[in-house]
PDB file of C-alpha atoms in Angstrom:
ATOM      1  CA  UNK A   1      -3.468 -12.523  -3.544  1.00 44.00           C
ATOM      2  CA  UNK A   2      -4.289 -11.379  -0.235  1.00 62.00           C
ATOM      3  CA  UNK A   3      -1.095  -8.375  -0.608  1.00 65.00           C
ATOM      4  CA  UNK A   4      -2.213  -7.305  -3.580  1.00 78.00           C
ATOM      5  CA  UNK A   5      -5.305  -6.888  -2.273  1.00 84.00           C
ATOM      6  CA  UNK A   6      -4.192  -4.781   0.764  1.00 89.00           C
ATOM      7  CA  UNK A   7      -1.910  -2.893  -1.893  1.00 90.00           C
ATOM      8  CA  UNK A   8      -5.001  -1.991  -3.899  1.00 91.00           C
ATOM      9  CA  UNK A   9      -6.618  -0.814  -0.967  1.00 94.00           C
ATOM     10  CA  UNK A  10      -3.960   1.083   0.099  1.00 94.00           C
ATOM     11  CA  UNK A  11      -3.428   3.358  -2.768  1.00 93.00           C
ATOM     12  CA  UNK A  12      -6.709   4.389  -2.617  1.00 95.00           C
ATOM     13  CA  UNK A  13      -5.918   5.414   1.218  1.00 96.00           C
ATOM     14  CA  UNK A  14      -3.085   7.773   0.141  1.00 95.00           C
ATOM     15  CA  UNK A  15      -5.498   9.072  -2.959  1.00 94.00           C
ATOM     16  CA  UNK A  16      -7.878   9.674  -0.373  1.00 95.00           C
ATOM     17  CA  UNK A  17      -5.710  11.340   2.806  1.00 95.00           C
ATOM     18  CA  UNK A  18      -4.558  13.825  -0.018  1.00 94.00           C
ATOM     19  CA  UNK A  19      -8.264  14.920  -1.108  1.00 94.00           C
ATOM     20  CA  UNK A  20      -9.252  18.279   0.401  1.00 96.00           C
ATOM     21  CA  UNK A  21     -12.763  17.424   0.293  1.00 94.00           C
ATOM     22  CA  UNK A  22     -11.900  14.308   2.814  1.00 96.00           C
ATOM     23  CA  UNK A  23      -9.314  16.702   4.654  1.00 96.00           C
ATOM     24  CA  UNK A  24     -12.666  18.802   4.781  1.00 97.00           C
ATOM     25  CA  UNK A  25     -14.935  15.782   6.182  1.00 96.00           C
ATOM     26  CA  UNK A  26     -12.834  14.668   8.623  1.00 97.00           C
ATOM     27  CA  UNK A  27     -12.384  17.990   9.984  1.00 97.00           C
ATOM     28  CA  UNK A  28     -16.678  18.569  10.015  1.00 97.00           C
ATOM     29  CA  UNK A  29     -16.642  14.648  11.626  1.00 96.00           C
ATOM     30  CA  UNK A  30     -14.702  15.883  14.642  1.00 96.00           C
ATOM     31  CA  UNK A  31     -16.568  18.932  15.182  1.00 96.00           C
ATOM     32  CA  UNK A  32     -19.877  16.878  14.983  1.00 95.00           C
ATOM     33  CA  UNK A  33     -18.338  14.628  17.108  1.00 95.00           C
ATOM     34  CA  UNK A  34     -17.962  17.097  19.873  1.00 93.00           C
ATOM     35  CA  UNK A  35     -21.218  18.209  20.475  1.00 94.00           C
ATOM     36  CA  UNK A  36     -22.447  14.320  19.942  1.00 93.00           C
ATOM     37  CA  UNK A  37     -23.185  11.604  22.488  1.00 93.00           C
ATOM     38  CA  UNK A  38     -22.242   8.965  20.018  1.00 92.00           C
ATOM     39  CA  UNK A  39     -18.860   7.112  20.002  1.00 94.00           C
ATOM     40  CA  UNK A  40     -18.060   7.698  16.845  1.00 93.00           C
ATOM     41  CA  UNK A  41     -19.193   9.703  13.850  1.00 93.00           C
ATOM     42  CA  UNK A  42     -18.652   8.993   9.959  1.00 93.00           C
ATOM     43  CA  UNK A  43     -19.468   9.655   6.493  1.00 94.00           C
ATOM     44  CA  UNK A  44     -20.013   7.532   3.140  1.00 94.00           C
ATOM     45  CA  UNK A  45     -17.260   8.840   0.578  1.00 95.00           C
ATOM     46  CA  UNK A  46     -18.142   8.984  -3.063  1.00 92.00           C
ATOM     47  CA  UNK A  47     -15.810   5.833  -4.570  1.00 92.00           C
ATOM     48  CA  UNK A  48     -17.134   6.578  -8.475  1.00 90.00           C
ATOM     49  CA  UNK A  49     -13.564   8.717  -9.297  1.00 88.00           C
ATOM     50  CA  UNK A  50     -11.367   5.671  -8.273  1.00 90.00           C
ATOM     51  CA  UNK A  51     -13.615   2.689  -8.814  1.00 90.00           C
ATOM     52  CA  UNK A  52     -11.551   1.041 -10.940  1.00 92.00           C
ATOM     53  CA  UNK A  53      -9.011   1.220  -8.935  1.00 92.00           C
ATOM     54  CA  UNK A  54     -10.425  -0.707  -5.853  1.00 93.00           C
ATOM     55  CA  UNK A  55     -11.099  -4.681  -5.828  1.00 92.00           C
ATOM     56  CA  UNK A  56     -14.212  -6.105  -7.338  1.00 91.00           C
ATOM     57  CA  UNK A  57     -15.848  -7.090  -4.272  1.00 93.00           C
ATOM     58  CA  UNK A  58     -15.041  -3.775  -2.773  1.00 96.00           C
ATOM     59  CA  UNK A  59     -18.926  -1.618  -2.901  1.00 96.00           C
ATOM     60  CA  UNK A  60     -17.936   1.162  -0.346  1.00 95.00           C
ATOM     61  CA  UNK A  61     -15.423   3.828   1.281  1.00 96.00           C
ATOM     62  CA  UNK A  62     -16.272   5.420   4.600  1.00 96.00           C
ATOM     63  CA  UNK A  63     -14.303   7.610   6.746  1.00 97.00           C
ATOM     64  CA  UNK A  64     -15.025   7.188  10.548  1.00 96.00           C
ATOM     65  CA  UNK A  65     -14.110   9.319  13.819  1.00 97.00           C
ATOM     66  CA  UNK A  66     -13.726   7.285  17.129  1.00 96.00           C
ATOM     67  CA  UNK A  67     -14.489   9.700  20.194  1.00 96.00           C
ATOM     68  CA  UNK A  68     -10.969   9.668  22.619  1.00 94.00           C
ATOM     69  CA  UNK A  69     -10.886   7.490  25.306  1.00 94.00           C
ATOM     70  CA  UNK A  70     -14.577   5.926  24.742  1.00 94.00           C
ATOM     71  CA  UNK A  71     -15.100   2.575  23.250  1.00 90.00           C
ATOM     72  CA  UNK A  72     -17.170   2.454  20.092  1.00 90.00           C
ATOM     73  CA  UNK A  73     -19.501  -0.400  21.259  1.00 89.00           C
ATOM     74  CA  UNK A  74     -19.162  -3.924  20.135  1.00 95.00           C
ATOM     75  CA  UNK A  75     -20.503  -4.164  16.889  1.00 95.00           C
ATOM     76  CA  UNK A  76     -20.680  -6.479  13.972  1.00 97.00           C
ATOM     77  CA  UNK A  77     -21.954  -6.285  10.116  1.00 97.00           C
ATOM     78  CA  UNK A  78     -23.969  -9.361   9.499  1.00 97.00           C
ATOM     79  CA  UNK A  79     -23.654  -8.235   5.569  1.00 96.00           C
ATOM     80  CA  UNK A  80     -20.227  -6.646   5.213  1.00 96.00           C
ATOM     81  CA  UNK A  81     -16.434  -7.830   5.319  1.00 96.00           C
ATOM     82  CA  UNK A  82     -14.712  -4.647   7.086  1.00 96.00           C
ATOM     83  CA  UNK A  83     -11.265  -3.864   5.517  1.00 96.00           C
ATOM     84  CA  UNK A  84      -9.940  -0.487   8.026  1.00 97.00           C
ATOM     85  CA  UNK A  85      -7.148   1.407   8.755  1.00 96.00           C
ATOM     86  CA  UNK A  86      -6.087   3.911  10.940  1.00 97.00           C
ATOM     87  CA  UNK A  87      -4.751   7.288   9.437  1.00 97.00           C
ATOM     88  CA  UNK A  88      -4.993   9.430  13.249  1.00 97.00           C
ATOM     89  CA  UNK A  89      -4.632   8.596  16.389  1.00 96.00           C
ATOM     90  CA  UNK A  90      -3.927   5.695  18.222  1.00 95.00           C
ATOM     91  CA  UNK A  91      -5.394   3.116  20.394  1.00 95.00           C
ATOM     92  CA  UNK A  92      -6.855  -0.678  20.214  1.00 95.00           C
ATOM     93  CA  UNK A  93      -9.464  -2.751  17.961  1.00 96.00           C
ATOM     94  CA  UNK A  94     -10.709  -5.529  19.797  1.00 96.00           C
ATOM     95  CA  UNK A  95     -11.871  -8.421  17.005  1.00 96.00           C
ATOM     96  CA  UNK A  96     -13.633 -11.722  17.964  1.00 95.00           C
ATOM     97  CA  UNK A  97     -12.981 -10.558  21.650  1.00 93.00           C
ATOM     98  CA  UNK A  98      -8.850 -10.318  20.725  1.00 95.00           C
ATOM     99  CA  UNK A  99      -7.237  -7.116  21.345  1.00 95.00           C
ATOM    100  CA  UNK A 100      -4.296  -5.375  19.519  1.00 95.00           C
ATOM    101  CA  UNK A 101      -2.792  -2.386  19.551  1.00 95.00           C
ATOM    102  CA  UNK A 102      -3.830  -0.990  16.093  1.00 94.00           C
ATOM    103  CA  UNK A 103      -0.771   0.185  13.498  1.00 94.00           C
ATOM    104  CA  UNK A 104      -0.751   3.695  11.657  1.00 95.00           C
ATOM    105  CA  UNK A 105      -1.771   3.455   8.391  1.00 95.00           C
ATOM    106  CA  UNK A 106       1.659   3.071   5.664  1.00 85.00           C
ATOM    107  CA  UNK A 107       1.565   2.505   2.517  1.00 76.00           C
ATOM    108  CA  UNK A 108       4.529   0.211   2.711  1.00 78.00           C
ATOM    109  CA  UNK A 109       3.038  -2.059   5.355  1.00 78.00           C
ATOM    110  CA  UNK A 110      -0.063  -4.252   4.897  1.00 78.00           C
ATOM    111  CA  UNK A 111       0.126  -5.254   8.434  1.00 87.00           C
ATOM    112  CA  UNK A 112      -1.512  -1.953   9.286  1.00 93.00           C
ATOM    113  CA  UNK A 113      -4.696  -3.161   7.758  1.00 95.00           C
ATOM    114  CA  UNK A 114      -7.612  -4.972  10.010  1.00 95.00           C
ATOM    115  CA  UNK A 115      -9.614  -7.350   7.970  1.00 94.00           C
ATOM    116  CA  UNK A 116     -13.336  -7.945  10.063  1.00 96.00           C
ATOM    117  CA  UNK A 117     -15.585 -10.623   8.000  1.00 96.00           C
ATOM    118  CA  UNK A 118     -19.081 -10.541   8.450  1.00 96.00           C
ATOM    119  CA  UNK A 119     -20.741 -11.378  11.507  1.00 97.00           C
ATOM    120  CA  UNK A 120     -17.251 -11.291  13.461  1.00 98.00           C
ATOM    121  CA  UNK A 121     -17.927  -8.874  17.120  1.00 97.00           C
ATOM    122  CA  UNK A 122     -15.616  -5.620  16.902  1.00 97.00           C
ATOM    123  CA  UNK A 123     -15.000  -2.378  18.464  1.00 96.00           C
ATOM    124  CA  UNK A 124     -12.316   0.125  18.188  1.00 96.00           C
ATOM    125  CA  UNK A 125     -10.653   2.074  21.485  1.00 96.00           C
ATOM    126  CA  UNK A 126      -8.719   5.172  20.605  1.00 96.00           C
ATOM    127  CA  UNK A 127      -6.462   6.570  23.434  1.00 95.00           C
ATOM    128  CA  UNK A 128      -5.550  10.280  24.092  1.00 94.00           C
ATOM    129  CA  UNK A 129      -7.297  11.759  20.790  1.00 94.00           C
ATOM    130  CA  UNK A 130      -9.384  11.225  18.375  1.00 95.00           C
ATOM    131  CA  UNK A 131      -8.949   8.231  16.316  1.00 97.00           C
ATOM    132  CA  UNK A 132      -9.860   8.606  12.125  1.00 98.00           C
ATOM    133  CA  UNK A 133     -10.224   5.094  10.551  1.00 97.00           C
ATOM    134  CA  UNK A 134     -10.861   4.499   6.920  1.00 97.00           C
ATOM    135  CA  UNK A 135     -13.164   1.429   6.025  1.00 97.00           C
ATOM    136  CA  UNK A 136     -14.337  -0.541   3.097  1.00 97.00           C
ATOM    137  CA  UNK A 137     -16.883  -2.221   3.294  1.00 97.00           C
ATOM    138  CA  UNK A 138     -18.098  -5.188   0.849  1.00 96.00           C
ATOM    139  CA  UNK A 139     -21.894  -3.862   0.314  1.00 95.00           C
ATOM    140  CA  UNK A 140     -22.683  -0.692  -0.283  1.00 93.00           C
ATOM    141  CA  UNK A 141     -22.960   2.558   1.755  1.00 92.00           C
ATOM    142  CA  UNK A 142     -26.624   2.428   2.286  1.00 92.00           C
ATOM    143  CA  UNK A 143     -26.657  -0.973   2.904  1.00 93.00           C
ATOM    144  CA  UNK A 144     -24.429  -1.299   5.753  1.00 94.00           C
ATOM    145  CA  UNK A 145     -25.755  -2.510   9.132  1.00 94.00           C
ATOM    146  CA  UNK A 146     -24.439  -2.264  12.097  1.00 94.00           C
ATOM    147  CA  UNK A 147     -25.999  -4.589  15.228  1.00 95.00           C
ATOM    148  CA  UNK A 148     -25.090  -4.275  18.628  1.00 94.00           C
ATOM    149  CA  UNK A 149     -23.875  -7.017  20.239  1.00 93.00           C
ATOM    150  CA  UNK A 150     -24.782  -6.213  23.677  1.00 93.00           C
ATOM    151  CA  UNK A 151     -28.882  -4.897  23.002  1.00 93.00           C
ATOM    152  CA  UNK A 152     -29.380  -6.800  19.226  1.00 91.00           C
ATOM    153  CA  UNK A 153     -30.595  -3.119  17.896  1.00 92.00           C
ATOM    154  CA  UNK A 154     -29.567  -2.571  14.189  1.00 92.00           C
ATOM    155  CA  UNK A 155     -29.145  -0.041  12.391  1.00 86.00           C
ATOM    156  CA  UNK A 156     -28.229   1.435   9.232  1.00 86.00           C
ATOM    157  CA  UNK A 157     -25.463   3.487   7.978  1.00 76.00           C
ATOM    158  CA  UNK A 158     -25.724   6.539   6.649  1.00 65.00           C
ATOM    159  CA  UNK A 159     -25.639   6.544   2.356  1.00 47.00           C
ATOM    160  CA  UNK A 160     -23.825   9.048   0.175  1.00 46.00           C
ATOM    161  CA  UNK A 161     -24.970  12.512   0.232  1.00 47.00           C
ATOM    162  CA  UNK A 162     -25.665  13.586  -3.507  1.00 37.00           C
TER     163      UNK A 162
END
């Protein structure tokens, strides 16, 4: 079940990393980026033109980009399962205080996915460059909170721009 899953999810990766308009985003996130303090920088994408073709539980798509060589701050979503991969860059996720070098996104591979359940601490390292990670998350974009482990603050994530 748990393949099929990851195959589902993948799909919609490669649907997505061929979309100009998300070409587009991620090129505006890393110029944003740039002239930001922030770790990272993302955006809600619009998941109504491939729905059907994500699992049930499956509310929303975001594309993130992880500042080089600056953690992202350990983080956890108290109402969100996290399903990510990495489509640019490199470096490490740290999960539940266990760090991993983090796998390229491939379609052929499920083992490049990183599966984060609710409430588990996380926080993402990219080395060298830029990192790009595409999430799901399991409530919807303007619903997602993010609370910092170290300071308790919350906050929520951006929701789709109409």
């Amino acid at each position: 079940m748990e393949k099929e899953y990851l195959k589902d999810l993948s799909a919609v990766v490669k649907i997505l990393l061929e979309d100009a308009s998300i070409k587009e985003t991620i090129k505006n996130l890393k110029l944003q980026l740039r002239k930001s303090n922030e770790p990272f920088i993302g955006s809600a994408i619009r998941i109504e033109s491939f729905r059907e073709r994500l699992p049930q539980n499956i509310k929303s798509a975001w594309v993130f980009v992880n500042k080089k060589n600056v953690l992202s701050i350990v983080h956890y979503h108290p109402n969100s399962t996290q399903h990510t991969v990495i489509v640019e860059g490199k470096g490490e996720v740290k999960i539940a205080g266990r760090c991993e070098e983090m796998r390229l996104f491939n379609q052929q591979n499920e083992d490049c996915w990183y599966v984060i359940d609710n409430n588990v601490a996380h926080e993402f390292y990219p080395k060298g460059r830029e990192m790009v990670v595409i999430s799901f998350h399991t409530c919807l974009s303007n619903e997602l909170i993010e609370i910092k482990c170290d300071s308790g603050k919350q906050r929520l994530y951006e929701t789709v721009k109409k």
